[in-house]
Coordinates of C-alpha atoms in Angstrom, one line a residue:
X1058 CA 82.6 219.6 71.8
X1059 CA 82.8 220.9 75.0
X1060 CA 85.0 223.8 74.0
X1061 CA 82.5 224.6 71.2
X1062 CA 79.4 224.4 73.7
X1063 CA 81.1 226.9 76.1
X1064 CA 82.3 229.3 73.5
X1065 CA 79.3 229.1 71.3
X1066 CA 76.8 229.6 73.7
X1067 CA 79.0 232.2 75.6
X1068 CA 78.9 229.7 78.9
X1069 CA 81.8 230.3 81.3
X1070 CA 82.6 227.0 83.0
X1071 CA 81.0 228.1 86.2
X1072 CA 77.9 228.5 84.3
X1073 CA 78.2 225.5 82.9
X1074 CA 78.8 223.4 86.2
X1075 CA 75.8 225.2 87.5
X1076 CA 73.5 224.2 84.6
X1077 CA 74.8 220.4 84.8
X1078 CA 74.4 220.5 88.7
X1079 CA 70.8 221.6 88.4
X1080 CA 69.9 219.1 85.6
X1081 CA 71.6 216.1 87.6
X1082 CA 69.4 217.3 90.7
X1083 CA 66.1 217.2 88.6
X1084 CA 66.8 213.6 87.7
X1085 CA 67.9 212.8 90.9
X1086 CA 64.4 214.1 92.3
X1087 CA 62.5 212.0 89.6
X1088 CA 64.4 209.0 90.7
X1089 CA 63.2 209.7 94.3
X1090 CA 59.8 210.4 93.4
X1091 CA 59.4 206.9 92.1
X1092 CA 61.1 204.9 94.4
X1093 CA 59.0 206.6 97.0
X1094 CA 55.5 205.5 94.8
X1095 CA 57.2 202.1 95.0
X1096 CA 57.6 202.1 98.7
X1097 CA 54.3 203.7 99.9
X1098 CA 52.6 200.8 97.4
X1099 CA 54.3 198.3 99.4
X1100 CA 53.4 199.7 102.6
X1101 CA 49.8 200.0 101.6
X1102 CA 49.7 196.2 100.4
X1103 CA 51.4 194.8 103.5
X1104 CA 49.7 196.6 106.1
X1105 CA 47.5 195.1 108.5
X1106 CA 44.1 196.1 107.1
X1107 CA 42.3 195.8 110.3
X1108 CA 44.4 198.3 112.0
X1109 CA 44.9 201.0 109.2
X1110 CA 42.3 202.1 107.1
X1111 CA 43.2 203.8 103.8
X1112 CA 41.8 207.3 103.4
X1113 CA 43.4 208.4 100.0
X1114 CA 46.4 210.6 99.2
X1115 CA 48.2 213.7 100.5
X1116 CA 50.8 215.5 98.8
X1117 CA 53.8 216.3 100.6
X1118 CA 57.4 218.2 100.2
X1119 CA 60.6 216.8 101.6
X1120 CA 64.0 219.1 101.5
X1121 CA 67.0 216.7 100.2
X1122 CA 70.5 217.7 99.3
X1123 CA 69.5 217.9 95.6
X1124 CA 66.4 219.9 96.0
X1125 CA 62.7 219.7 96.9
X1126 CA 60.9 216.4 96.4
X1127 CA 57.2 216.6 96.1
X1128 CA 55.3 213.3 96.2
X1129 CA 52.0 211.7 97.4
X1130 CA 51.6 209.0 99.9
X1131 CA 48.6 207.2 101.4
X1132 CA 47.2 208.4 104.6
X1133 CA 45.5 205.8 107.1
X1134 CA 43.0 205.9 109.7
X1135 CA 43.7 203.8 112.9
X1136 CA 42.6 203.6 116.2
X1137 CA 44.4 203.6 119.6
X1138 CA 43.8 201.6 122.6
X1139 CA 41.5 204.1 124.2
X1140 CA 39.4 204.1 121.0
X1141 CA 40.7 207.9 119.8
X1142 CA 41.1 207.8 115.9
X1143 CA 44.0 209.1 114.4
X1144 CA 45.9 209.5 110.9
X1145 CA 49.2 208.5 110.0
X1146 CA 51.4 208.1 107.1
X1147 CA 52.8 204.7 107.0
X1148 CA 55.5 206.2 104.6
X1149 CA 56.6 209.0 106.8
X1150 CA 57.0 206.6 109.6
X1151 CA 59.0 204.3 107.8
X1152 CA 61.3 206.6 106.5
X1153 CA 61.8 208.2 109.9
X1154 CA 60.4 211.8 109.1
X1155 CA 58.7 212.6 112.0
X1156 CA 61.8 213.9 114.0
X1157 CA 62.7 216.9 112.4
X1158 CA 60.1 217.6 109.7
X1159 CA 60.3 216.5 106.2
X1160 CA 64.3 216.8 106.0
X1161 CA 66.4 214.1 104.7
X1162 CA 68.7 212.6 107.2
X1163 CA 71.5 213.6 104.8
X1164 CA 70.5 217.0 104.5
X1165 CA 70.1 217.6 108.3
X1166 CA 73.5 216.0 108.9
X1167 CA 74.9 218.9 106.6
X1168 CA 73.4 221.2 108.4
X1169 CA 74.5 219.9 112.0
X1170 CA 78.1 219.3 110.8
X1171 CA 78.0 223.0 109.4
X1172 CA 76.6 224.7 112.4
X1173 CA 79.2 223.4 114.7
X1174 CA 81.9 225.5 113.5
X1175 CA 79.7 228.4 111.5
X1176 CA 77.0 230.8 112.1
X1177 CA 73.6 230.4 111.5
X1178 CA 73.8 232.5 108.5
X1179 CA 77.3 231.0 106.9
X1180 CA 76.1 227.6 107.5
X1181 CA 72.7 228.6 105.5
X1182 CA 74.8 230.1 102.7
X1183 CA 76.9 227.1 102.4
X1184 CA 74.2 224.7 102.3
X1185 CA 72.3 226.7 99.8
X1186 CA 75.6 226.9 97.8
X1187 CA 76.6 223.4 97.5
X1188 CA 73.4 221.5 97.3
X1189 CA 70.3 221.9 95.3
X1190 CA 68.5 223.1 98.2
X1191 CA 67.8 226.8 99.4
X1192 CA 67.5 227.2 103.0
X1193 CA 67.7 230.5 105.4
X1194 CA 69.5 231.3 108.6
X1195 CA 66.2 230.9 110.3
X1196 CA 65.6 227.7 108.8
X1197 CA 68.9 226.2 110.0
X1198 CA 68.0 227.7 113.4
X1199 CA 64.7 225.9 113.5
X1200 CA 66.2 222.6 112.4
X1201 CA 69.1 223.1 115.3
X1202 CA 66.4 223.9 117.9
X1203 CA 64.1 221.0 117.1
X1204 CA 67.1 218.6 117.2
X1205 CA 68.6 220.5 120.4
X1206 CA 65.3 219.9 122.1
X1207 CA 65.4 216.2 121.2
X1208 CA 68.6 215.7 122.7
X1209 CA 67.3 217.4 125.9
X1210 CA 64.3 214.9 126.2
X1211 CA 67.1 212.1 125.8
X1212 CA 68.9 213.3 128.6
X1213 CA 65.8 213.6 131.0
X1214 CA 64.9 210.2 129.9
X1215 CA 68.4 209.0 131.0
X1216 CA 68.1 210.9 134.2
X1217 CA 64.7 209.0 135.2
X1218 CA 66.5 205.6 134.0
X1219 CA 69.5 206.3 136.5
X1220 CA 67.3 207.2 139.5
X1221 CA 65.5 203.6 138.8
X1222 CA 68.7 201.8 138.6
X1223 CA 68.3 201.0 134.9
X1224 CA 71.6 202.3 133.7
X1225 CA 74.8 200.2 134.0
X1226 CA 77.3 201.0 131.4
X1227 CA 79.3 198.0 129.6
X1228 CA 82.6 199.3 130.1
X1229 CA 84.5 198.3 133.3
X1230 CA 87.5 200.5 134.1
X1231 CA 89.6 200.9 137.2
X1232 CA 89.7 204.7 137.1
X1233 CA 87.2 207.1 135.8
X1234 CA 88.6 210.7 135.2
X1235 CA 86.2 213.5 135.4
X1236 CA 86.4 217.3 134.8
X1237 CA 83.7 220.2 135.1
X1238 CA 84.0 224.0 134.2
X1239 CA 81.8 226.8 133.1
X1240 CA 82.1 229.6 130.7
X1241 CA 79.9 232.9 130.4
X1242 CA 77.9 233.6 127.5
X1243 CA 76.4 237.0 126.6
X1244 CA 72.4 236.9 126.6
X1245 CA 70.1 238.6 124.7
X1246 CA 66.5 239.8 124.8
X1247 CA 64.4 239.1 128.0
X1248 CA 67.0 236.5 129.4
X1249 CA 69.7 239.2 129.2
X1250 CA 67.3 241.7 131.3
X1251 CA 66.5 238.9 133.8
X1252 CA 70.1 239.0 134.7
X1253 CA 72.6 241.6 136.5
X1254 CA 75.5 241.1 134.1
X1255 CA 74.1 240.1 130.9
X1256 CA 75.5 237.0 131.2
X1257 CA 74.9 233.3 132.3
X1258 CA 77.0 230.4 133.0
X1259 CA 77.2 227.4 130.7
X1260 CA 78.3 224.5 132.6
X1261 CA 80.4 222.0 130.8
X1262 CA 81.6 218.3 132.1
X1263 CA 83.4 215.6 130.6
X1264 CA 84.4 212.2 131.8
X1265 CA 87.2 209.6 130.0
X1266 CA 89.0 206.6 131.1
X1267 CA 92.6 207.6 130.3
X1268 CA 94.8 208.8 127.7
X1269 CA 95.7 207.2 124.3
X1270 CA 98.7 207.6 122.6
X1271 CA 97.8 209.5 119.0
X1272 CA 101.5 210.1 117.9
X1273 CA 105.0 211.0 119.3
X1274 CA 104.2 212.8 122.5
X1275 CA 100.8 213.1 121.5
X1276 CA 97.9 211.7 123.6
X1277 CA 93.9 211.8 123.0
X1278 CA 91.3 211.1 125.6
X1279 CA 89.9 207.6 125.5
X1280 CA 86.2 207.0 125.9
X1281 CA 85.2 210.4 125.9
X1282 CA 81.4 211.4 127.7
X1283 CA 80.5 215.3 127.2
X1284 CA 77.9 217.3 128.6
X1285 CA 76.9 221.0 128.7
X1286 CA 74.0 223.1 129.7
X1287 CA 72.4 226.2 131.0
X1288 CA 71.0 224.4 133.9
X1289 CA 71.5 224.4 137.9
X1290 CA 73.9 222.5 139.9
X1291 CA 71.7 219.5 140.9
X1292 CA 70.5 219.1 137.3
X1293 CA 74.0 219.4 135.8
X1294 CA 75.0 216.6 137.9
X1295 CA 71.9 214.2 137.5
X1296 CA 72.4 214.8 133.8
X1297 CA 76.4 214.3 134.1
X1298 CA 76.0 211.0 136.3
X1299 CA 73.4 209.5 133.9
X1300 CA 75.4 210.1 131.1
X1301 CA 78.5 208.5 132.8
X1302 CA 76.5 205.6 133.8
X1303 CA 75.2 204.9 130.7
X1304 CA 78.9 204.2 129.5
X1305 CA 80.7 203.0 132.3
X1306 CA 79.8 200.5 135.0
X1307 CA 80.5 203.1 137.9
X1308 CA 80.0 200.4 140.4
X1309 CA 83.2 198.5 139.3
X1310 CA 85.7 201.4 139.0
X1311 CA 87.9 201.8 142.1
X1312 CA 88.5 205.6 141.9
X1313 CA 86.6 208.8 140.7
X1314 CA 88.9 211.6 140.2
X1315 CA 87.3 215.0 139.5
X1316 CA 89.3 217.8 138.2
X1317 CA 87.9 221.4 138.5
X1318 CA 88.5 225.1 139.6
X1319 CA 87.0 225.0 143.0
X1320 CA 83.7 226.5 142.2
X1321 CA 81.3 225.1 144.9
X1322 CA 78.7 223.7 142.2
X1323 CA 81.4 221.2 140.7
X1324 CA 81.9 219.6 144.0
X1325 CA 78.3 218.9 144.8
X1326 CA 78.8 215.4 143.2
X1327 CA 76.5 212.6 144.1
X1328 CA 79.1 209.9 144.7
X1329 CA 80.7 210.9 147.9
X1330 CA 83.9 209.0 147.5
X1331 CA 85.0 210.9 144.3
X1332 CA 88.3 212.6 144.6
X1333 CA 88.6 216.0 143.9
X1334 CA 91.7 217.9 142.5
X1335 CA 91.9 221.7 141.9
X1336 CA 92.7 222.2 138.3
X1337 CA 96.6 223.2 138.2
X1338 CA 96.0 225.7 135.6
X1339 CA 93.6 227.6 138.0
X1340 CA 95.5 227.2 140.9
X1341 CA 98.7 228.5 139.6
X1342 CA 96.6 231.3 137.8
X1343 CA 95.5 232.5 141.3
X1344 CA 98.8 232.7 142.5
X1345 CA 99.7 235.0 139.9
X1346 CA 96.7 237.1 140.1
X1347 CA 96.6 237.7 143.8
X1348 CA 100.4 238.0 144.5
X1349 CA 101.8 241.3 142.7
X1350 CA 105.6 240.2 143.6
X1351 CA 107.4 237.6 141.4
X1352 CA 109.4 236.5 144.4
X1353 CA 106.4 235.6 146.3
X1354 CA 104.5 233.8 143.2
X1355 CA 107.7 231.8 142.9
X1356 CA 107.9 230.9 146.4
X1357 CA 104.2 229.6 146.7
X1358 CA 104.4 228.0 143.6
X1359 CA 107.5 226.0 144.7
X1360 CA 105.7 224.9 147.9
X1361 CA 103.0 223.5 145.9
X1362 CA 105.3 221.8 143.6
X1363 CA 106.7 219.9 146.1
X1364 CA 103.5 219.2 148.0
X1365 CA 104.4 221.0 151.1
X1366 CA 100.9 222.5 151.7
X1367 CA 101.5 223.2 155.4
X1368 CA 104.5 225.3 154.6
X1369 CA 102.8 227.0 151.8
X1370 CA 99.8 228.2 154.2
X1371 CA 102.5 229.2 156.8
X1372 CA 104.3 231.5 154.0
X1373 CA 101.3 233.0 152.7
X1374 CA 100.1 233.9 156.3
X1375 CA 103.4 235.5 156.7
X1376 CA 103.7 237.1 153.6
X1377 CA 99.8 238.7 154.4
X1378 CA 100.6 239.9 157.8
X1379 CA 103.8 241.7 156.5
X1380 CA 102.1 243.8 153.8
X1381 CA 101.0 247.2 154.6
X1382 CA 98.8 248.1 151.7
X1383 CA 95.2 247.3 152.0
X1384 CA 94.5 246.0 148.7
X1385 CA 97.5 243.8 148.5
X1386 CA 96.4 242.3 152.0
X1387 CA 92.9 241.8 150.6
X1388 CA 94.4 239.8 147.8
X1389 CA 96.5 237.7 149.7
X1390 CA 93.5 236.8 152.1
X1391 CA 91.4 235.8 148.8
X1392 CA 94.2 233.3 147.8
X1393 CA 94.3 231.8 151.4
X1394 CA 90.6 231.5 151.3
X1395 CA 90.6 229.9 148.0
X1396 CA 93.2 227.6 148.9
X1397 CA 91.5 226.9 152.6
X1398 CA 88.2 225.8 150.5
X1399 CA 90.1 223.5 148.1
X1400 CA 92.8 222.3 150.3
X1401 CA 91.7 218.7 149.9
X1402 CA 92.6 219.1 145.9
X1403 CA 95.7 221.1 146.4
X1404 CA 97.9 218.3 145.3
X1405 CA 97.4 216.4 142.0
X1406 CA 96.0 212.8 142.5
X1407 CA 99.5 211.5 141.3
X1408 CA 101.1 212.8 144.2
X1409 CA 98.8 211.6 147.4
X1410 CA 100.4 208.4 147.8
X1411 CA 97.4 206.6 146.4
X1412 CA 97.6 203.0 145.1
X1413 CA 96.5 203.7 141.6
X1414 CA 95.4 200.4 139.5
X1415 CA 97.1 199.8 136.6
X1416 CA 95.8 201.5 133.4
X1417 CA 93.9 199.0 130.7
X1418 CA 95.9 197.8 128.0
X1419 CA 96.8 200.5 125.2
X1420 CA 95.9 203.5 127.6
X1421 CA 98.0 205.3 130.0
X1422 CA 97.4 207.7 133.2
X1423 CA 98.4 211.2 133.0
X1424 CA 98.3 214.6 134.9
X1425 CA 94.6 216.1 134.5
X1426 CA 93.9 219.3 133.3
X1427 CA 92.1 219.2 129.7
X1428 CA 89.2 221.5 130.7
X1429 CA 90.6 224.8 129.4
X1430 CA 90.9 223.2 126.0
X1431 CA 87.6 221.6 126.2
X1432 CA 85.8 224.7 126.9
X1433 CA 87.3 226.1 123.9
X1434 CA 86.6 223.2 121.6
X1435 CA 83.1 222.7 122.9
X1436 CA 81.7 226.0 123.7
X1437 CA 83.8 228.9 123.5
X1438 CA 85.4 228.4 120.0
X1439 CA 81.7 228.5 118.7
X1440 CA 79.8 230.7 121.0
X1441 CA 81.8 233.1 122.9
X1442 CA 83.1 235.7 120.4
X1443 CA 82.3 237.9 117.4
X1444 CA 80.0 239.7 119.9
X1445 CA 77.6 236.7 119.5
X1446 CA 74.5 237.0 122.0
X1447 CA 72.3 234.0 122.8
X1448 CA 68.8 233.4 124.1
X1449 CA 69.1 230.7 126.7
X1450 CA 67.2 228.1 125.0
X1451 CA 68.9 228.7 121.7
X1452 CA 72.3 228.6 123.3
X1453 CA 71.5 225.3 125.2
X1454 CA 70.1 223.3 122.2
X1455 CA 73.2 224.1 120.3
X1456 CA 75.6 223.2 123.0
X1457 CA 73.6 219.8 123.2
X1458 CA 74.9 219.3 119.5
X1459 CA 78.5 220.8 120.3
X1460 CA 78.9 218.3 123.3
X1461 CA 77.7 215.2 121.2
X1462 CA 80.6 216.4 118.5
X1463 CA 83.2 216.3 121.3
X1464 CA 81.8 212.7 122.1
X1465 CA 82.6 211.8 118.6
X1466 CA 78.9 211.0 118.4
X1467 CA 77.4 213.6 116.1
X1468 CA 75.5 211.3 114.0
X1469 CA 73.3 210.5 117.0
X1470 CA 71.8 214.0 116.7
X1471 CA 70.3 213.2 113.2
X1472 CA 69.2 209.6 114.1
X1473 CA 66.1 208.2 112.9
X1474 CA 63.9 205.4 113.2
X1475 CA 65.2 201.8 112.4
X1476 CA 64.7 201.7 108.8
X1477 CA 62.4 198.4 107.9
X1478 CA 64.3 195.5 106.1
X1479 CA 62.3 193.9 103.5
X1480 CA 62.7 190.3 102.2
X1481 CA 63.2 190.2 98.6
X1482 CA 60.9 187.6 97.4
X1483 CA 58.2 189.3 99.8
X1484 CA 58.5 192.5 98.2
X1485 CA 58.6 191.0 94.6
X1486 CA 55.2 189.0 95.3
X1487 CA 53.6 192.1 96.9
X1488 CA 54.3 194.4 94.1
X1489 CA 53.8 192.0 91.4
X1490 CA 50.3 191.5 92.8
X1491 CA 50.0 195.2 93.1
X1492 CA 50.6 195.8 89.5
X1493 CA 49.3 193.3 87.8
X1494 CA 46.7 193.7 85.2
X1495 CA 43.7 192.9 87.0
X1496 CA 45.0 195.2 90.5
X1497 CA 46.2 198.2 88.6
X1498 CA 43.0 200.0 87.4
X1499 CA 42.0 200.5 91.1
X1500 CA 44.8 202.5 91.8
X1501 CA 45.2 204.2 88.6
X1502 CA 43.0 207.1 89.9
X1503 CA 44.7 207.6 93.2
X1504 CA 47.6 209.4 91.3
X1505 CA 50.1 206.6 91.1
X1506 CA 52.3 206.1 88.3
X1507 CA 54.2 202.8 88.3
X1508 CA 57.6 202.0 87.4
X1509 CA 58.3 200.6 84.0
X1510 CA 59.6 197.6 85.5
X1511 CA 57.0 196.5 88.1
X1512 CA 57.5 192.7 88.5
X1513 CA 60.8 192.8 90.0
X1514 CA 62.2 194.9 93.1
X1515 CA 65.2 193.7 94.9
X1516 CA 65.2 195.1 98.2
X1517 CA 67.6 194.2 100.7
X1518 CA 68.5 197.2 103.0
X1519 CA 65.2 199.7 102.8
X1520 CA 66.6 201.7 100.3
X1521 CA 70.0 201.9 101.2
X1522 CA 71.2 199.4 98.5
X1523 CA 73.7 200.3 95.7
X1524 CA 72.9 202.5 92.8
X1525 CA 72.0 199.8 90.5
X1526 CA 69.2 198.7 92.9
X1527 CA 67.8 202.0 93.2
X1528 CA 67.5 202.6 89.5
X1529 CA 66.0 199.1 89.3
X1530 CA 63.4 200.1 91.7
X1531 CA 62.6 203.6 90.1
X1532 CA 62.1 202.0 86.6
X1533 CA 65.5 202.9 84.8

């Protein structure tokens, strides 16, 4: 039968697949419309009539994975404490639609997940090809900006709570490891015109409590907290500290160790007891860049490896004084200045004779220096290459989402209001009353079409039940 249908109608399998997909999406849209009607009727009947006055129905459209769902829902007039009148849609509030506009959570999750690895154009193309909903690159951009702005607001609220002493993370660990670095991104438009280089530094930070074995000779960071943004040093540390304090009880940590490249903004931490460590990668890179002679490079690196800091400084001063080329002298002096400014961090934390507590069960303590990899995985891999340029606001919002992905909390970006949970017997009683012969006429004129089975609705998890429940609610 399938073969004859394809050959007689001259359909390729690709065309057949597309037709079936479209038809199934249309059925799904019909089911959702019926369920929303039932839901809206329930809210209308169970509302506080003194607080919410019914003012008729309004039509709207929500973008979903299977296409645009157009439906009607009730609008209510309510009065706040100041006596000001407002109009609200109880159905939209119950479904959590006010955060990013009329987009379903599953649909937005697809956008957010896609944009972390693809350009706005590529993400829009993939979503349009794999769902029943078409969206433009600008449409994806608008969603990401709205979500990124929401994350920015949450960060500012965390800072406010931290300043008031309201944040105390539940995780107590003996050591909190922290790393910070920056990456320059190309700017566009007026943001580019306002800078000399046409670039701006995106600041990035991570924190974790140790390393967990992920396989043979493979380790991953545990309890990771990440932050990224186009912000000044003071605001950077305020947000970084607030995010860490939300996860960790910092007062119980015996050590906080910060690894960085020595930039002045990195070391301006509010906790003055934090131990600074100069990132080994940047330390060794500076030696190779500033010393043109391989013998001198090897000697300096040997001093550093042995922890002989005084010997290293003495060697570099002698080396500088022996040079005749002014450019080489300047480079040697730059290296000496860099090391003097970061002298306290030239030796890794494990080589300072510190009494580091035993690591928590299941974790181990290793050498720090993961920031270069995180700069790539959080920011550079998505935002630095392919001739991409950014507005500061656009880059900042996307960076917030990329940092959430690094933390393993990408789902928080699309988090909605808590879905109400209905008591099954109450839902049945409410809908029976609404759909009874005596009550139905006064609502028929309002544009509702009622389900075939209106007297029994099994609702346990606010439209999150198994498919049988959803079909039952829709009248199938």
